[in-house]
JSON list of C-alpha atoms in Angstrom, two decimals:
[
{"chain": "A", "resi": 239, "resn": "ARG", "atom": "CA", "xyz": [3.92, -18.47, -7.98]},
{"chain": "A", "resi": 240, "resn": "LYS", "atom": "CA", "xyz": [3.34, -14.76, -7.21]},
{"chain": "A", "resi": 241, "resn": "GLU", "atom": "CA", "xyz": [3.47, -14.10, -3.36]},
{"chain": "A", "resi": 242, "resn": "VAL", "atom": "CA", "xyz": [0.06, -12.59, -4.10]},
{"chain": "A", "resi": 243, "resn": "GLU", "atom": "CA", "xyz": [-2.40, -12.95, -6.88]},
{"chain": "A", "resi": 244, "resn": "GLN", "atom": "CA", "xyz": [-6.01, -11.43, -7.79]},
{"chain": "A", "resi": 245, "resn": "ASP", "atom": "CA", "xyz": [-8.22, -11.12, -10.74]},
{"chain": "A", "resi": 246, "resn": "PRO", "atom": "CA", "xyz": [-6.75, -9.46, -13.44]},
{"chain": "A", "resi": 247, "resn": "GLY", "atom": "CA", "xyz": [-10.08, -7.77, -14.37]},
{"chain": "A", "resi": 248, "resn": "PRO", "atom": "CA", "xyz": [-11.40, -5.15, -15.24]},
{"chain": "A", "resi": 249, "resn": "PHE", "atom": "CA", "xyz": [-14.80, -6.39, -14.11]},
{"chain": "A", "resi": 250, "resn": "ASN", "atom": "CA", "xyz": [-17.43, -4.20, -15.64]},
{"chain": "A", "resi": 251, "resn": "VAL", "atom": "CA", "xyz": [-20.61, -4.22, -13.95]},
{"chain": "A", "resi": 252, "resn": "PRO", "atom": "CA", "xyz": [-23.53, -2.40, -13.97]},
{"chain": "A", "resi": 253, "resn": "GLU", "atom": "CA", "xyz": [-25.47, -0.67, -11.14]},
{"chain": "A", "resi": 254, "resn": "GLY", "atom": "CA", "xyz": [-26.85, -2.09, -8.13]},
{"chain": "A", "resi": 255, "resn": "ALA", "atom": "CA", "xyz": [-24.38, -5.89, -9.42]},
{"chain": "A", "resi": 256, "resn": "THR", "atom": "CA", "xyz": [-22.76, -7.96, -7.22]},
{"chain": "A", "resi": 257, "resn": "VAL", "atom": "CA", "xyz": [-19.64, -8.40, -7.24]},
{"chain": "A", "resi": 258, "resn": "ALA", "atom": "CA", "xyz": [-16.79, -10.85, -6.36]},
{"chain": "A", "resi": 259, "resn": "PHE", "atom": "CA", "xyz": [-13.05, -10.52, -6.16]},
{"chain": "A", "resi": 260, "resn": "ASN", "atom": "CA", "xyz": [-10.85, -13.78, -5.16]},
{"chain": "A", "resi": 261, "resn": "CYS", "atom": "CA", "xyz": [-6.71, -12.85, -3.95]},
{"chain": "A", "resi": 262, "resn": "THR", "atom": "CA", "xyz": [-4.50, -15.70, -3.51]},
{"chain": "A", "resi": 263, "resn": "TYR", "atom": "CA", "xyz": [-1.24, -15.54, -1.54]},
{"chain": "A", "resi": 264, "resn": "SER", "atom": "CA", "xyz": [1.75, -17.67, -1.05]},
{"chain": "A", "resi": 265, "resn": "ASN", "atom": "CA", "xyz": [3.45, -17.57, 2.79]},
{"chain": "A", "resi": 266, "resn": "SER", "atom": "CA", "xyz": [1.52, -19.64, 4.62]},
{"chain": "A", "resi": 267, "resn": "ALA", "atom": "CA", "xyz": [2.76, -17.48, 7.81]},
{"chain": "A", "resi": 268, "resn": "SER", "atom": "CA", "xyz": [1.32, -15.00, 6.99]},
{"chain": "A", "resi": 269, "resn": "GLN", "atom": "CA", "xyz": [-0.59, -13.42, 9.82]},
{"chain": "A", "resi": 270, "resn": "SER", "atom": "CA", "xyz": [-2.57, -9.82, 8.32]},
{"chain": "A", "resi": 271, "resn": "PHE", "atom": "CA", "xyz": [-4.99, -9.59, 5.44]},
{"chain": "A", "resi": 272, "resn": "PHE", "atom": "CA", "xyz": [-6.52, -6.11, 4.11]},
{"chain": "A", "resi": 273, "resn": "TRP", "atom": "CA", "xyz": [-8.27, -5.13, 1.14]},
{"chain": "A", "resi": 274, "resn": "TYR", "atom": "CA", "xyz": [-7.61, -1.68, -0.41]},
{"chain": "A", "resi": 275, "resn": "ARG", "atom": "CA", "xyz": [-9.58, 0.21, -3.02]},
{"chain": "A", "resi": 276, "resn": "GLN", "atom": "CA", "xyz": [-7.18, 3.03, -5.31]},
{"chain": "A", "resi": 277, "resn": "ASP", "atom": "CA", "xyz": [-8.22, 5.63, -7.38]},
{"chain": "A", "resi": 278, "resn": "CYS", "atom": "CA", "xyz": [-6.35, 6.50, -10.56]},
{"chain": "A", "resi": 279, "resn": "ARG", "atom": "CA", "xyz": [-3.23, 8.54, -10.01]},
{"chain": "A", "resi": 280, "resn": "LYS", "atom": "CA", "xyz": [-3.89, 8.23, -6.07]},
{"chain": "A", "resi": 281, "resn": "GLU", "atom": "CA", "xyz": [-2.75, 6.90, -2.86]},
{"chain": "A", "resi": 282, "resn": "PRO", "atom": "CA", "xyz": [-4.28, 3.42, -2.06]},
{"chain": "A", "resi": 283, "resn": "LYS", "atom": "CA", "xyz": [-7.20, 4.08, 0.72]},
{"chain": "A", "resi": 284, "resn": "LEU", "atom": "CA", "xyz": [-8.05, 1.02, 3.41]},
{"chain": "A", "resi": 285, "resn": "LEU", "atom": "CA", "xyz": [-11.06, -0.12, 2.68]},
{"chain": "A", "resi": 286, "resn": "MET", "atom": "CA", "xyz": [-11.67, -3.29, 5.36]},
{"chain": "A", "resi": 287, "resn": "SER", "atom": "CA", "xyz": [-9.61, -5.96, 7.34]},
{"chain": "A", "resi": 288, "resn": "VAL", "atom": "CA", "xyz": [-9.82, -9.65, 6.64]},
{"chain": "A", "resi": 289, "resn": "TYR", "atom": "CA", "xyz": [-10.66, -11.18, 9.20]},
{"chain": "A", "resi": 290, "resn": "SER", "atom": "CA", "xyz": [-10.86, -15.13, 10.08]},
{"chain": "A", "resi": 291, "resn": "SER", "atom": "CA", "xyz": [-14.33, -15.35, 10.96]},
{"chain": "A", "resi": 292, "resn": "GLY", "atom": "CA", "xyz": [-15.33, -13.02, 7.85]},
{"chain": "A", "resi": 293, "resn": "ASN", "atom": "CA", "xyz": [-16.52, -9.32, 8.26]},
{"chain": "A", "resi": 294, "resn": "GLU", "atom": "CA", "xyz": [-19.35, -7.00, 7.09]},
{"chain": "A", "resi": 295, "resn": "ASP", "atom": "CA", "xyz": [-19.30, -3.67, 6.70]},
{"chain": "A", "resi": 296, "resn": "GLY", "atom": "CA", "xyz": [-22.21, -2.06, 4.52]},
{"chain": "A", "resi": 297, "resn": "ARG", "atom": "CA", "xyz": [-22.14, -3.33, 0.97]},
{"chain": "A", "resi": 298, "resn": "PHE", "atom": "CA", "xyz": [-19.00, -4.73, 1.43]},
{"chain": "A", "resi": 299, "resn": "THR", "atom": "CA", "xyz": [-17.74, -8.75, 2.97]},
{"chain": "A", "resi": 300, "resn": "ALA", "atom": "CA", "xyz": [-14.54, -9.81, 3.03]},
{"chain": "A", "resi": 301, "resn": "GLN", "atom": "CA", "xyz": [-13.57, -13.96, 3.68]},
{"chain": "A", "resi": 302, "resn": "LEU", "atom": "CA", "xyz": [-10.03, -15.23, 4.56]},
{"chain": "A", "resi": 303, "resn": "ASN", "atom": "CA", "xyz": [-9.12, -19.28, 3.49]},
{"chain": "A", "resi": 304, "resn": "ARG", "atom": "CA", "xyz": [-6.21, -19.91, 5.95]},
{"chain": "A", "resi": 305, "resn": "ALA", "atom": "CA", "xyz": [-6.42, -23.70, 4.85]},
{"chain": "A", "resi": 306, "resn": "SER", "atom": "CA", "xyz": [-7.02, -22.35, 0.75]},
{"chain": "A", "resi": 307, "resn": "GLN", "atom": "CA", "xyz": [-4.86, -19.95, 1.65]},
{"chain": "A", "resi": 308, "resn": "TYR", "atom": "CA", "xyz": [-6.77, -17.73, -0.38]},
{"chain": "A", "resi": 309, "resn": "ILE", "atom": "CA", "xyz": [-9.05, -13.90, 0.32]},
{"chain": "A", "resi": 310, "resn": "SER", "atom": "CA", "xyz": [-12.10, -12.88, -1.28]},
{"chain": "A", "resi": 311, "resn": "LEU", "atom": "CA", "xyz": [-13.90, -9.02, -1.69]},
{"chain": "A", "resi": 312, "resn": "LEU", "atom": "CA", "xyz": [-17.80, -9.53, -2.06]},
{"chain": "A", "resi": 313, "resn": "ILE", "atom": "CA", "xyz": [-19.71, -6.01, -3.52]},
{"chain": "A", "resi": 314, "resn": "ARG", "atom": "CA", "xyz": [-23.10, -5.62, -3.18]},
{"chain": "A", "resi": 315, "resn": "ASP", "atom": "CA", "xyz": [-25.61, -3.24, -4.63]},
{"chain": "A", "resi": 316, "resn": "SER", "atom": "CA", "xyz": [-22.87, -1.73, -6.45]},
{"chain": "A", "resi": 317, "resn": "LYS", "atom": "CA", "xyz": [-22.35, 1.72, -7.60]},
{"chain": "A", "resi": 318, "resn": "LEU", "atom": "CA", "xyz": [-20.67, 4.37, -9.72]},
{"chain": "A", "resi": 319, "resn": "SER", "atom": "CA", "xyz": [-18.97, 5.62, -6.93]},
{"chain": "A", "resi": 320, "resn": "ASP", "atom": "CA", "xyz": [-17.47, 2.03, -6.55]},
{"chain": "A", "resi": 321, "resn": "SER", "atom": "CA", "xyz": [-15.12, 2.36, -9.99]},
{"chain": "A", "resi": 322, "resn": "ALA", "atom": "CA", "xyz": [-11.10, 2.11, -9.32]},
{"chain": "A", "resi": 323, "resn": "THR", "atom": "CA", "xyz": [-8.84, -0.95, -8.52]},
{"chain": "A", "resi": 324, "resn": "TYR", "atom": "CA", "xyz": [-8.91, -2.96, -5.81]},
{"chain": "A", "resi": 325, "resn": "LEU", "atom": "CA", "xyz": [-5.97, -3.76, -4.05]},
{"chain": "A", "resi": 326, "resn": "CYS", "atom": "CA", "xyz": [-5.27, -7.47, -1.92]},
{"chain": "A", "resi": 327, "resn": "VAL", "atom": "CA", "xyz": [-2.68, -7.05, 0.58]},
{"chain": "A", "resi": 328, "resn": "VAL", "atom": "CA", "xyz": [-0.93, -9.30, 2.95]},
{"chain": "A", "resi": 329, "resn": "ALA", "atom": "CA", "xyz": [1.33, -8.84, 5.78]},
{"chain": "A", "resi": 330, "resn": "ALA", "atom": "CA", "xyz": [3.65, -11.35, 6.81]},
{"chain": "A", "resi": 331, "resn": "THR", "atom": "CA", "xyz": [4.28, -12.07, 10.74]},
{"chain": "A", "resi": 332, "resn": "GLY", "atom": "CA", "xyz": [4.63, -9.25, 12.87]},
{"chain": "A", "resi": 333, "resn": "GLY", "atom": "CA", "xyz": [3.06, -6.88, 9.82]},
{"chain": "A", "resi": 334, "resn": "PHE", "atom": "CA", "xyz": [6.40, -5.29, 9.42]},
{"chain": "A", "resi": 335, "resn": "LYS", "atom": "CA", "xyz": [6.11, -6.61, 5.95]},
{"chain": "A", "resi": 336, "resn": "THR", "atom": "CA", "xyz": [3.49, -5.82, 2.92]},
{"chain": "A", "resi": 337, "resn": "ILE", "atom": "CA", "xyz": [2.71, -7.75, -0.56]},
{"chain": "A", "resi": 338, "resn": "PHE", "atom": "CA", "xyz": [0.73, -6.16, -2.62]},
{"chain": "A", "resi": 339, "resn": "GLY", "atom": "CA", "xyz": [-1.64, -7.77, -5.10]},
{"chain": "A", "resi": 340, "resn": "ALA", "atom": "CA", "xyz": [-1.06, -5.86, -8.80]},
{"chain": "A", "resi": 341, "resn": "GLY", "atom": "CA", "xyz": [-5.27, -4.98, -8.49]},
{"chain": "A", "resi": 342, "resn": "THR", "atom": "CA", "xyz": [-8.34, -5.88, -9.63]},
{"chain": "A", "resi": 343, "resn": "ARG", "atom": "CA", "xyz": [-9.73, -2.91, -11.62]},
{"chain": "A", "resi": 344, "resn": "LEU", "atom": "CA", "xyz": [-13.74, -2.24, -11.46]},
{"chain": "A", "resi": 345, "resn": "PHE", "atom": "CA", "xyz": [-15.61, -0.23, -13.70]},
{"chain": "A", "resi": 346, "resn": "VAL", "atom": "CA", "xyz": [-19.56, 0.04, -12.51]},
{"chain": "A", "resi": 347, "resn": "LYS", "atom": "CA", "xyz": [-21.70, 2.04, -15.38]},
{"chain": "A", "resi": 348, "resn": "ALA", "atom": "CA", "xyz": [-24.93, 2.79, -15.28]},
{"chain": "B", "resi": 68, "resn": "GLU", "atom": "CA", "xyz": [-9.96, 13.09, 9.94]},
{"chain": "B", "resi": 69, "resn": "PRO", "atom": "CA", "xyz": [-6.18, 12.57, 10.56]},
{"chain": "B", "resi": 70, "resn": "GLU", "atom": "CA", "xyz": [-4.17, 12.41, 8.06]},
{"chain": "B", "resi": 71, "resn": "VAL", "atom": "CA", "xyz": [-0.23, 11.77, 6.45]},
{"chain": "B", "resi": 72, "resn": "THR", "atom": "CA", "xyz": [1.13, 14.69, 4.88]},
{"chain": "B", "resi": 73, "resn": "GLN", "atom": "CA", "xyz": [4.05, 14.16, 2.27]},
{"chain": "B", "resi": 74, "resn": "THR", "atom": "CA", "xyz": [6.41, 16.76, 0.41]},
{"chain": "B", "resi": 75, "resn": "PRO", "atom": "CA", "xyz": [6.83, 17.35, -2.55]},
{"chain": "B", "resi": 76, "resn": "SER", "atom": "CA", "xyz": [3.76, 16.38, -4.27]},
{"chain": "B", "resi": 77, "resn": "HIS", "atom": "CA", "xyz": [6.19, 15.87, -7.45]},
{"chain": "B", "resi": 78, "resn": "GLN", "atom": "CA", "xyz": [10.21, 16.84, -7.77]},
{"chain": "B", "resi": 79, "resn": "VAL", "atom": "CA", "xyz": [12.33, 16.33, -10.68]},
{"chain": "B", "resi": 80, "resn": "THR", "atom": "CA", "xyz": [16.14, 15.82, -10.33]},
{"chain": "B", "resi": 81, "resn": "GLN", "atom": "CA", "xyz": [18.63, 14.82, -12.73]},
{"chain": "B", "resi": 82, "resn": "MET", "atom": "CA", "xyz": [20.16, 11.31, -12.74]},
{"chain": "B", "resi": 83, "resn": "GLY", "atom": "CA", "xyz": [22.77, 11.18, -9.84]},
{"chain": "B", "resi": 84, "resn": "GLN", "atom": "CA", "xyz": [21.27, 13.56, -7.62]},
{"chain": "B", "resi": 85, "resn": "GLU", "atom": "CA", "xyz": [20.21, 12.48, -3.93]},
{"chain": "B", "resi": 86, "resn": "VAL", "atom": "CA", "xyz": [16.49, 13.19, -2.99]},
{"chain": "B", "resi": 87, "resn": "ILE", "atom": "CA", "xyz": [14.67, 13.64, 0.21]},
{"chain": "B", "resi": 88, "resn": "LEU", "atom": "CA", "xyz": [11.24, 12.63, 0.36]},
{"chain": "B", "resi": 89, "resn": "ARG", "atom": "CA", "xyz": [9.51, 13.96, 3.82]},
{"chain": "B", "resi": 90, "resn": "CYS", "atom": "CA", "xyz": [6.60, 12.92, 5.37]},
{"chain": "B", "resi": 91, "resn": "VAL", "atom": "CA", "xyz": [4.48, 14.10, 8.46]},
{"chain": "B", "resi": 92, "resn": "PRO", "atom": "CA", "xyz": [2.77, 10.72, 10.11]},
{"chain": "B", "resi": 93, "resn": "ILE", "atom": "CA", "xyz": [-0.26, 11.06, 12.01]},
{"chain": "B", "resi": 94, "resn": "SER", "atom": "CA", "xyz": [0.63, 11.96, 15.36]},
{"chain": "B", "resi": 95, "resn": "ASN", "atom": "CA", "xyz": [-0.25, 8.89, 17.83]},
{"chain": "B", "resi": 96, "resn": "HIS", "atom": "CA", "xyz": [1.26, 6.35, 14.62]},
{"chain": "B", "resi": 97, "resn": "LEU", "atom": "CA", "xyz": [3.83, 4.27, 15.63]},
{"chain": "B", "resi": 98, "resn": "TYR", "atom": "CA", "xyz": [4.88, 2.13, 12.51]},
{"chain": "B", "resi": 99, "resn": "PHE", "atom": "CA", "xyz": [5.94, 4.39, 9.41]},
{"chain": "B", "resi": 100, "resn": "TYR", "atom": "CA", "xyz": [6.68, 2.56, 5.65]},
{"chain": "B", "resi": 101, "resn": "TRP", "atom": "CA", "xyz": [7.74, 3.82, 2.69]},
{"chain": "B", "resi": 102, "resn": "TYR", "atom": "CA", "xyz": [6.48, 2.26, -0.65]},
{"chain": "B", "resi": 103, "resn": "ARG", "atom": "CA", "xyz": [6.99, 2.95, -4.28]},
{"chain": "B", "resi": 104, "resn": "GLN", "atom": "CA", "xyz": [4.69, 2.57, -7.07]},
{"chain": "B", "resi": 105, "resn": "ILE", "atom": "CA", "xyz": [6.28, 2.86, -10.83]},
{"chain": "B", "resi": 106, "resn": "LEU", "atom": "CA", "xyz": [3.41, 3.84, -13.24]},
{"chain": "B", "resi": 107, "resn": "GLY", "atom": "CA", "xyz": [1.21, 1.00, -13.83]},
{"chain": "B", "resi": 108, "resn": "GLN", "atom": "CA", "xyz": [2.63, -1.38, -11.98]},
{"chain": "B", "resi": 109, "resn": "LYS", "atom": "CA", "xyz": [1.75, -2.49, -8.42]},
{"chain": "B", "resi": 110, "resn": "VAL", "atom": "CA", "xyz": [1.96, -0.91, -5.57]},
{"chain": "B", "resi": 111, "resn": "GLU", "atom": "CA", "xyz": [5.63, -2.10, -4.02]},
{"chain": "B", "resi": 112, "resn": "PHE", "atom": "CA", "xyz": [7.51, -1.87, -0.53]},
{"chain": "B", "resi": 113, "resn": "LEU", "atom": "CA", "xyz": [10.57, -0.79, 0.59]},
{"chain": "B", "resi": 114, "resn": "VAL", "atom": "CA", "xyz": [10.95, -0.27, 4.27]},
{"chain": "B", "resi": 115, "resn": "SER", "atom": "CA", "xyz": [9.04, 0.06, 8.17]},
{"chain": "B", "resi": 116, "resn": "PHE", "atom": "CA", "xyz": [10.73, 1.44, 10.53]},
{"chain": "B", "resi": 117, "resn": "TYR", "atom": "CA", "xyz": [9.30, 1.03, 14.66]},
{"chain": "B", "resi": 118, "resn": "ASN", "atom": "CA", "xyz": [11.13, 2.33, 17.91]},
{"chain": "B", "resi": 119, "resn": "ASN", "atom": "CA", "xyz": [13.74, 5.05, 16.12]},
{"chain": "B", "resi": 120, "resn": "GLU", "atom": "CA", "xyz": [14.80, 1.29, 13.79]},
{"chain": "B", "resi": 121, "resn": "ILE", "atom": "CA", "xyz": [14.75, -0.59, 10.45]},
{"chain": "B", "resi": 122, "resn": "SER", "atom": "CA", "xyz": [12.03, -3.25, 11.31]},
{"chain": "B", "resi": 123, "resn": "GLU", "atom": "CA", "xyz": [12.29, -5.04, 8.32]},
{"chain": "B", "resi": 124, "resn": "LYS", "atom": "CA", "xyz": [13.57, -3.99, 4.58]},
{"chain": "B", "resi": 125, "resn": "SER", "atom": "CA", "xyz": [12.97, -5.10, 0.52]},
{"chain": "B", "resi": 126, "resn": "GLU", "atom": "CA", "xyz": [15.47, -6.00, -1.51]},
{"chain": "B", "resi": 127, "resn": "ILE", "atom": "CA", "xyz": [14.28, -2.74, -3.45]},
{"chain": "B", "resi": 128, "resn": "PHE", "atom": "CA", "xyz": [15.82, -1.18, -0.51]},
{"chain": "B", "resi": 129, "resn": "ASP", "atom": "CA", "xyz": [19.28, -0.99, -0.69]},
{"chain": "B", "resi": 130, "resn": "ASP", "atom": "CA", "xyz": [22.20, 0.97, -0.04]},
{"chain": "B", "resi": 131, "resn": "GLN", "atom": "CA", "xyz": [20.99, 3.52, -2.23]},
{"chain": "B", "resi": 132, "resn": "PHE", "atom": "CA", "xyz": [18.28, 4.23, 0.30]},
{"chain": "B", "resi": 133, "resn": "SER", "atom": "CA", "xyz": [17.85, 5.61, 4.15]},
{"chain": "B", "resi": 134, "resn": "VAL", "atom": "CA", "xyz": [15.58, 6.82, 6.02]},
{"chain": "B", "resi": 135, "resn": "GLU", "atom": "CA", "xyz": [15.28, 8.53, 9.18]},
{"chain": "B", "resi": 136, "resn": "ARG", "atom": "CA", "xyz": [13.32, 10.51, 11.76]},
{"chain": "B", "resi": 137, "resn": "PRO", "atom": "CA", "xyz": [14.69, 13.39, 12.34]},
{"chain": "B", "resi": 138, "resn": "ASP", "atom": "CA", "xyz": [12.59, 14.68, 15.22]},
{"chain": "B", "resi": 139, "resn": "GLY", "atom": "CA", "xyz": [9.20, 13.63, 16.75]},
{"chain": "B", "resi": 140, "resn": "SER", "atom": "CA", "xyz": [7.39, 14.37, 13.46]},
{"chain": "B", "resi": 141, "resn": "ASN", "atom": "CA", "xyz": [8.97, 13.38, 10.42]},
{"chain": "B", "resi": 142, "resn": "PHE", "atom": "CA", "xyz": [9.62, 10.56, 8.44]},
{"chain": "B", "resi": 143, "resn": "THR", "atom": "CA", "xyz": [12.29, 10.89, 5.05]},
{"chain": "B", "resi": 144, "resn": "LEU", "atom": "CA", "xyz": [13.17, 8.77, 2.31]},
{"chain": "B", "resi": 145, "resn": "LYS", "atom": "CA", "xyz": [16.52, 9.07, 0.68]},
{"chain": "B", "resi": 146, "resn": "ILE", "atom": "CA", "xyz": [18.03, 8.19, -2.24]},
{"chain": "B", "resi": 147, "resn": "ARG", "atom": "CA", "xyz": [21.71, 8.19, -3.44]},
{"chain": "B", "resi": 148, "resn": "SER", "atom": "CA", "xyz": [22.40, 8.99, -6.42]},
{"chain": "B", "resi": 149, "resn": "THR", "atom": "CA", "xyz": [19.12, 8.85, -8.49]},
{"chain": "B", "resi": 150, "resn": "LYS", "atom": "CA", "xyz": [18.83, 6.30, -11.30]},
{"chain": "B", "resi": 151, "resn": "LEU", "atom": "CA", "xyz": [15.74, 6.45, -14.41]},
{"chain": "B", "resi": 152, "resn": "GLU", "atom": "CA", "xyz": [14.19, 3.43, -12.56]},
{"chain": "B", "resi": 153, "resn": "ASP", "atom": "CA", "xyz": [13.64, 4.94, -9.70]},
{"chain": "B", "resi": 154, "resn": "SER", "atom": "CA", "xyz": [11.48, 7.01, -11.06]},
{"chain": "B", "resi": 155, "resn": "ALA", "atom": "CA", "xyz": [8.02, 6.46, -9.58]},
{"chain": "B", "resi": 156, "resn": "MET", "atom": "CA", "xyz": [5.58, 7.75, -7.09]},
{"chain": "B", "resi": 157, "resn": "TYR", "atom": "CA", "xyz": [6.84, 6.78, -3.47]},
{"chain": "B", "resi": 158, "resn": "PHE", "atom": "CA", "xyz": [4.09, 6.59, -0.57]},
{"chain": "B", "resi": 159, "resn": "CYS", "atom": "CA", "xyz": [4.62, 6.90, 2.81]},
{"chain": "B", "resi": 160, "resn": "ALA", "atom": "CA", "xyz": [2.44, 5.11, 5.27]},
{"chain": "B", "resi": 161, "resn": "SER", "atom": "CA", "xyz": [1.55, 5.00, 8.38]},
{"chain": "B", "resi": 162, "resn": "SER", "atom": "CA", "xyz": [-0.34, 3.11, 11.56]},
{"chain": "B", "resi": 163, "resn": "GLU", "atom": "CA", "xyz": [-1.05, 2.77, 15.94]},
{"chain": "B", "resi": 164, "resn": "GLU", "atom": "CA", "xyz": [-0.47, -1.04, 15.52]},
{"chain": "B", "resi": 165, "resn": "ALA", "atom": "CA", "xyz": [1.65, -3.17, 12.99]},
{"chain": "B", "resi": 166, "resn": "ARG", "atom": "CA", "xyz": [-1.30, -5.63, 12.60]},
{"chain": "B", "resi": 167, "resn": "ARG", "atom": "CA", "xyz": [-3.42, -2.84, 11.71]},
{"chain": "B", "resi": 168, "resn": "GLY", "atom": "CA", "xyz": [-4.49, -1.57, 7.68]},
{"chain": "B", "resi": 169, "resn": "TYR", "atom": "CA", "xyz": [-2.09, 2.02, 6.89]},
{"chain": "B", "resi": 170, "resn": "THR", "atom": "CA", "xyz": [-2.77, 5.40, 6.30]},
{"chain": "B", "resi": 171, "resn": "PHE", "atom": "CA", "xyz": [-1.20, 6.59, 3.06]},
{"chain": "B", "resi": 172, "resn": "GLY", "atom": "CA", "xyz": [-0.12, 9.91, 2.45]},
{"chain": "B", "resi": 173, "resn": "SER", "atom": "CA", "xyz": [-1.07, 11.01, -1.12]},
{"chain": "B", "resi": 174, "resn": "GLY", "atom": "CA", "xyz": [2.48, 10.15, -2.14]},
{"chain": "B", "resi": 175, "resn": "THR", "atom": "CA", "xyz": [5.34, 12.32, -4.15]},
{"chain": "B", "resi": 176, "resn": "ARG", "atom": "CA", "xyz": [5.71, 11.62, -7.60]},
{"chain": "B", "resi": 177, "resn": "LEU", "atom": "CA", "xyz": [9.31, 11.26, -8.43]},
{"chain": "B", "resi": 178, "resn": "THR", "atom": "CA", "xyz": [10.83, 12.29, -11.91]},
{"chain": "B", "resi": 179, "resn": "VAL", "atom": "CA", "xyz": [14.24, 11.31, -12.80]},
{"chain": "B", "resi": 180, "resn": "VAL", "atom": "CA", "xyz": [15.77, 13.13, -16.21]}
]
């Protein structure tokens, strides 16, 4: 089993759609969880941290299920500018070592 | 907005040569990281650095690699005797706390010929 596994995508959605990304991780001792976005040939940019209680930032909602070792990201009312690769990132205890998923590519079309 | 600065943006080197990639983390950040991303592949963790020492490193980070914080602002990655397969984008990142998300620099594209 891969350390961090994501839906391979790509996801092609129209503007205004709701889209959900899933991610599973194998290390039950993982402590910190993040979603990043990466535009083509650019650096990853932090989208949001993921907390056990779930958290929301505008159109973005992240959920964590420790029992199932599963993380999700929901994007509502998709914009053209949301087109990017979404990276699930998991950090082990202490947070010093982070494992990136391979990413899920999202295309939002007019 | 504070940013992580990396230089150079692109480096071409001959196989077997040594390269030093430079990074200036955000000034009040205490944790520093290097990652690499081979074209078309996922981001891979190389090393984390805290309190002037390596706190964690991956299997990729072997004796060919070393990191240093030579002064209060710079954080460098040295790759000795470069190989063709070292060609990749190298990202530096920093964070205030280990469990917070990291801010990435724009990367150095290393091409080994």
